[in-house]
Coordinates of N, CA and C in Angstrom, one line a residue:
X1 N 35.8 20.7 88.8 CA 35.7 22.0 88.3 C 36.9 22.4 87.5
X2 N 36.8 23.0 86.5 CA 37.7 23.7 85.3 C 38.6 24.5 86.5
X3 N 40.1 24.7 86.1 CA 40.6 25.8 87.0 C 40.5 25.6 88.2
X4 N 39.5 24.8 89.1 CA 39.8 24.8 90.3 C 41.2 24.6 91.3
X5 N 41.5 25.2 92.5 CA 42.9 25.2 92.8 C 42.3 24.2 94.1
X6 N 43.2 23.6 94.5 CA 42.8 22.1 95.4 C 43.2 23.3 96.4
X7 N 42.3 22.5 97.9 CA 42.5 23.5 99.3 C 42.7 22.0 100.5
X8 N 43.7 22.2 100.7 CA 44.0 21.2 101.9 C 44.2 22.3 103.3
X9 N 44.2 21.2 104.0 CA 44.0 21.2 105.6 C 45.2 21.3 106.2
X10 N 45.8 22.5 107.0 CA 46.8 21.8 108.2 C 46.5 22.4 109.2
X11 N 46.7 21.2 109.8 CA 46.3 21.7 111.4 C 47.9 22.3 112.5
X12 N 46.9 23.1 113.3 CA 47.9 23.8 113.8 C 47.4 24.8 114.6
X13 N 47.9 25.1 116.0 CA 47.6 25.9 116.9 C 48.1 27.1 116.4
X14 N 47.7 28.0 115.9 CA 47.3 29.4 115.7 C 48.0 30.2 117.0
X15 N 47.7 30.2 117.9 CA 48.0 31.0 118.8 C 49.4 30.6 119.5
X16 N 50.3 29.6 119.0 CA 51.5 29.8 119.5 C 52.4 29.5 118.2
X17 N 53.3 30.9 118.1 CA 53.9 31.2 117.1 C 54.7 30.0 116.8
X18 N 55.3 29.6 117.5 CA 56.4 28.5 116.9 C 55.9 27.1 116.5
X19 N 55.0 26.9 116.4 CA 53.9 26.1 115.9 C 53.4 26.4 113.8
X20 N 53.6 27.7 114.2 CA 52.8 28.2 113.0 C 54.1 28.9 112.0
X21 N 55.1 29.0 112.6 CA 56.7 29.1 111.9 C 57.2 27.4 111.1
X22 N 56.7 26.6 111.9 CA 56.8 25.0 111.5 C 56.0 24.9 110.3
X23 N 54.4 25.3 110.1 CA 53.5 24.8 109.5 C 53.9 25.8 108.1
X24 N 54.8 26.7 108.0 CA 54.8 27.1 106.8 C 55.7 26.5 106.2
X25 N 55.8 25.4 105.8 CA 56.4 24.8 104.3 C 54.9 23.5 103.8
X26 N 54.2 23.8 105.0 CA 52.5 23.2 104.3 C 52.0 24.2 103.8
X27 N 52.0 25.2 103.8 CA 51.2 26.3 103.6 C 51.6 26.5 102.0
X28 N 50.2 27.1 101.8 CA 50.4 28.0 99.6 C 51.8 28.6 100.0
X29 N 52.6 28.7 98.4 CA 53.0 30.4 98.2 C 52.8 31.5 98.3
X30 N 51.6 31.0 97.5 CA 50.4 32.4 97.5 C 49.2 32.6 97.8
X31 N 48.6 33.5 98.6 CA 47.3 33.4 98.9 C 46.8 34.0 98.3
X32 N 45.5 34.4 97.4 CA 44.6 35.2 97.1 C 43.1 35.6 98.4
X33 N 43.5 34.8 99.0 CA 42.2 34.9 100.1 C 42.5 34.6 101.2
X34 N 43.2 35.3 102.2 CA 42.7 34.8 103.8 C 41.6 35.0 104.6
X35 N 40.8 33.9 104.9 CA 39.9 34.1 105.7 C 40.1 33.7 107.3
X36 N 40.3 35.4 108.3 CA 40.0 34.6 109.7 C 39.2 34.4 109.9
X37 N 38.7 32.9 110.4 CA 36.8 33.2 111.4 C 37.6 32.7 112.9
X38 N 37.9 33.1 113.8 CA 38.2 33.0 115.1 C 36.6 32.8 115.8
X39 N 36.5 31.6 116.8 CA 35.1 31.7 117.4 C 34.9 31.3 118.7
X40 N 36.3 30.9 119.3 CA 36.1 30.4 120.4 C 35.6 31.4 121.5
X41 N 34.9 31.2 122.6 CA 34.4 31.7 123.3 C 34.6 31.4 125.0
X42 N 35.2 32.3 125.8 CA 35.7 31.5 127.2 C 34.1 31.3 128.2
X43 N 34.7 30.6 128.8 CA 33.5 30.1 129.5 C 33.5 31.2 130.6
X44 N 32.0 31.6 131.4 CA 32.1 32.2 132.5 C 32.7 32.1 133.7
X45 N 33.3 33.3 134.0 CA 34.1 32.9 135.4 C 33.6 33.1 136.4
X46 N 34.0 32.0 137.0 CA 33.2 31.5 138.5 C 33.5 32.7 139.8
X47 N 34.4 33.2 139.1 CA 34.7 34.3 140.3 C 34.1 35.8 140.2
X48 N 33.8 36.7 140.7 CA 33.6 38.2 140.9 C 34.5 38.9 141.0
X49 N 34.3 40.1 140.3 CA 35.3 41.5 140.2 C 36.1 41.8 139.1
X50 N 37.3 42.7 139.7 CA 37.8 43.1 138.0 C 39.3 42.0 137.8
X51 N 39.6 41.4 138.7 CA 40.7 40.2 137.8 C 40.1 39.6 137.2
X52 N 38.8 38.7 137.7 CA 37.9 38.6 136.9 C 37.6 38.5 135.8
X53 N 37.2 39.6 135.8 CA 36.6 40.5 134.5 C 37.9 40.7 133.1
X54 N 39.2 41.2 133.8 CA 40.1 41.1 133.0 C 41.0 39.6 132.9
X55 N 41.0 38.4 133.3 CA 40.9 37.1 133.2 C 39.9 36.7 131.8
X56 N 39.0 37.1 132.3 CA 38.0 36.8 130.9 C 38.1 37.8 129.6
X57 N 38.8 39.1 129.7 CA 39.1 39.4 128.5 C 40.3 39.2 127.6
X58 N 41.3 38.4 128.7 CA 42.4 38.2 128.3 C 42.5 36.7 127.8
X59 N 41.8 36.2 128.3 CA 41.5 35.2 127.4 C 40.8 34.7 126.0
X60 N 39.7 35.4 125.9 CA 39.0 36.2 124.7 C 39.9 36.3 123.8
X61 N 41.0 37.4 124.0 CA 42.2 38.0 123.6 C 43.1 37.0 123.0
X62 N 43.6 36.3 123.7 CA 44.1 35.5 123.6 C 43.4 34.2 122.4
X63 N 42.0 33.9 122.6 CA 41.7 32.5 121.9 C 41.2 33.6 120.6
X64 N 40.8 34.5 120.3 CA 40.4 35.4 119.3 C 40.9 36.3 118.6
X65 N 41.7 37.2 118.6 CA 42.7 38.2 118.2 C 44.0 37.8 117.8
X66 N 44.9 37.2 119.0 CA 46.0 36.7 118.6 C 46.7 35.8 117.2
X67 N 45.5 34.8 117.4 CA 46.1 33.7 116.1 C 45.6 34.5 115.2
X68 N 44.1 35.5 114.8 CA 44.7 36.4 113.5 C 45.7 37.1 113.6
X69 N 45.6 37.6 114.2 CA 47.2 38.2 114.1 C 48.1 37.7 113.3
X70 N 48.6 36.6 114.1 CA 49.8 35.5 114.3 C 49.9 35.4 112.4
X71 N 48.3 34.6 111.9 CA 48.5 34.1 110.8 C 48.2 35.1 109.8
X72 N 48.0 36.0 110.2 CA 47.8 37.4 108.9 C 48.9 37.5 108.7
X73 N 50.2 38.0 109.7 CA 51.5 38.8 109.8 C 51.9 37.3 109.1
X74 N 52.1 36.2 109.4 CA 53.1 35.4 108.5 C 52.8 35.1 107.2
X75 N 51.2 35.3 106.8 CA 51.2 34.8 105.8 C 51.2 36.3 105.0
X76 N 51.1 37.5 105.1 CA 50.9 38.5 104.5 C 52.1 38.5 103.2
X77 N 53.3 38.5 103.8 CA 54.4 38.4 102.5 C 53.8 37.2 101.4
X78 N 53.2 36.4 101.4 CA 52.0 35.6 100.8 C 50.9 36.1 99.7
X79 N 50.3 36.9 100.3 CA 49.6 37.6 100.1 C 49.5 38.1 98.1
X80 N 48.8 37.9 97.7 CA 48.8 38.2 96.1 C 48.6 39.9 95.9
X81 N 49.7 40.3 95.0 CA 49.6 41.6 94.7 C 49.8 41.7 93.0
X82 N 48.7 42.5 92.9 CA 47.9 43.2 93.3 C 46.3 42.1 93.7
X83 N 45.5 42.7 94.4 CA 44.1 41.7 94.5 C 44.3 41.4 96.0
X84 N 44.9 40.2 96.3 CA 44.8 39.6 98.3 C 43.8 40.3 99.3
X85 N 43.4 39.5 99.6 CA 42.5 39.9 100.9 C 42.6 39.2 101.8
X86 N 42.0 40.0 102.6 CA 41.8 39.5 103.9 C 40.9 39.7 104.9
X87 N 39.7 38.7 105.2 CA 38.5 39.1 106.3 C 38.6 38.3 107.1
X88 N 38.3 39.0 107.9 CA 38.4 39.0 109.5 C 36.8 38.6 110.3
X89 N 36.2 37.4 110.3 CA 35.1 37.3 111.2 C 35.6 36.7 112.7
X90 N 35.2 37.6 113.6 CA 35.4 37.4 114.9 C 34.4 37.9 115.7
X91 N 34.6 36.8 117.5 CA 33.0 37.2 117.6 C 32.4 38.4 118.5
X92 N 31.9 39.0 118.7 CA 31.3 39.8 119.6 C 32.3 40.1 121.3
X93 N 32.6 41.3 121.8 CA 33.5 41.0 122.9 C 32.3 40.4 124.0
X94 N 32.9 39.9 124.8 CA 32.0 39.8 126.3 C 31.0 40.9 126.7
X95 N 31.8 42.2 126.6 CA 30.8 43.1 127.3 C 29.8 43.2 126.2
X96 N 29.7 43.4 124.9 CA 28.3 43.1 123.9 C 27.5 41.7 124.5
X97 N 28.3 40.6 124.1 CA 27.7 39.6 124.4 C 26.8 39.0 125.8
X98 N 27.3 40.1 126.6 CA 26.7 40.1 128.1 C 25.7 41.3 128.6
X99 N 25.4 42.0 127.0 CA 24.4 43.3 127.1 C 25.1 44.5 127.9
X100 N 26.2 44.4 127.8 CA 26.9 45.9 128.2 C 27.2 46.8 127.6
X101 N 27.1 48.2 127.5 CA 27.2 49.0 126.5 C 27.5 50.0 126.9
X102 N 28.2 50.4 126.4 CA 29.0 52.1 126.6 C 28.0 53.5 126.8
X103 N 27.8 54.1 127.1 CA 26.6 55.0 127.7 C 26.9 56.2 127.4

């Protein structure tokens, strides 16, 4: 394709910063487009109550939120001005996912 800009791959754990402080001299200059899709999803915990309960949101937390974070905030000086974007697909918390709803 005319114009097209080549898109390569690097891998890298997202959720621990000093991982992803290394991976930036792979990384563009400039981004015109960051796309987060975060999707992991924790497995059910075998135990009852609210550690629980807050075990499984912290990990959520943890496999979903953080590395956007992580990779928005470093790559943002990145970021193309004027124009850059950035979306964010992430997935449903637990308590949606588990039919719970605020009342």
């Amino acid at each position: 394709m005319e114009g097209a800009h080549p898109v390569h791959a690097v891998a890298v754990d997202l959720s621990a910063p000093e991982e992803l402080e290394q991976a930036m001299d792979h990384l563009p200059e400039r981004v015109d487009v960051l796309v987060n899709s975060a999707g992991r999803r924790g497995t059910p915990a075998s135990e009852t109550g609210l550690k629980a309960v807050a075990d499984r949101w912290r990990q959520d937390f943890d496999n979903n939120v953080l590395p956007v974070v992580l990779l928005t905030e470093v790559l943002l000086p990145r970021l193309a001005r004027p124009g850059g974007r950035v979306v964010s697909i992430v997935p449903s918390p637990p308590c949606v996912a588990t039919g719970l709803t605020a009342r």
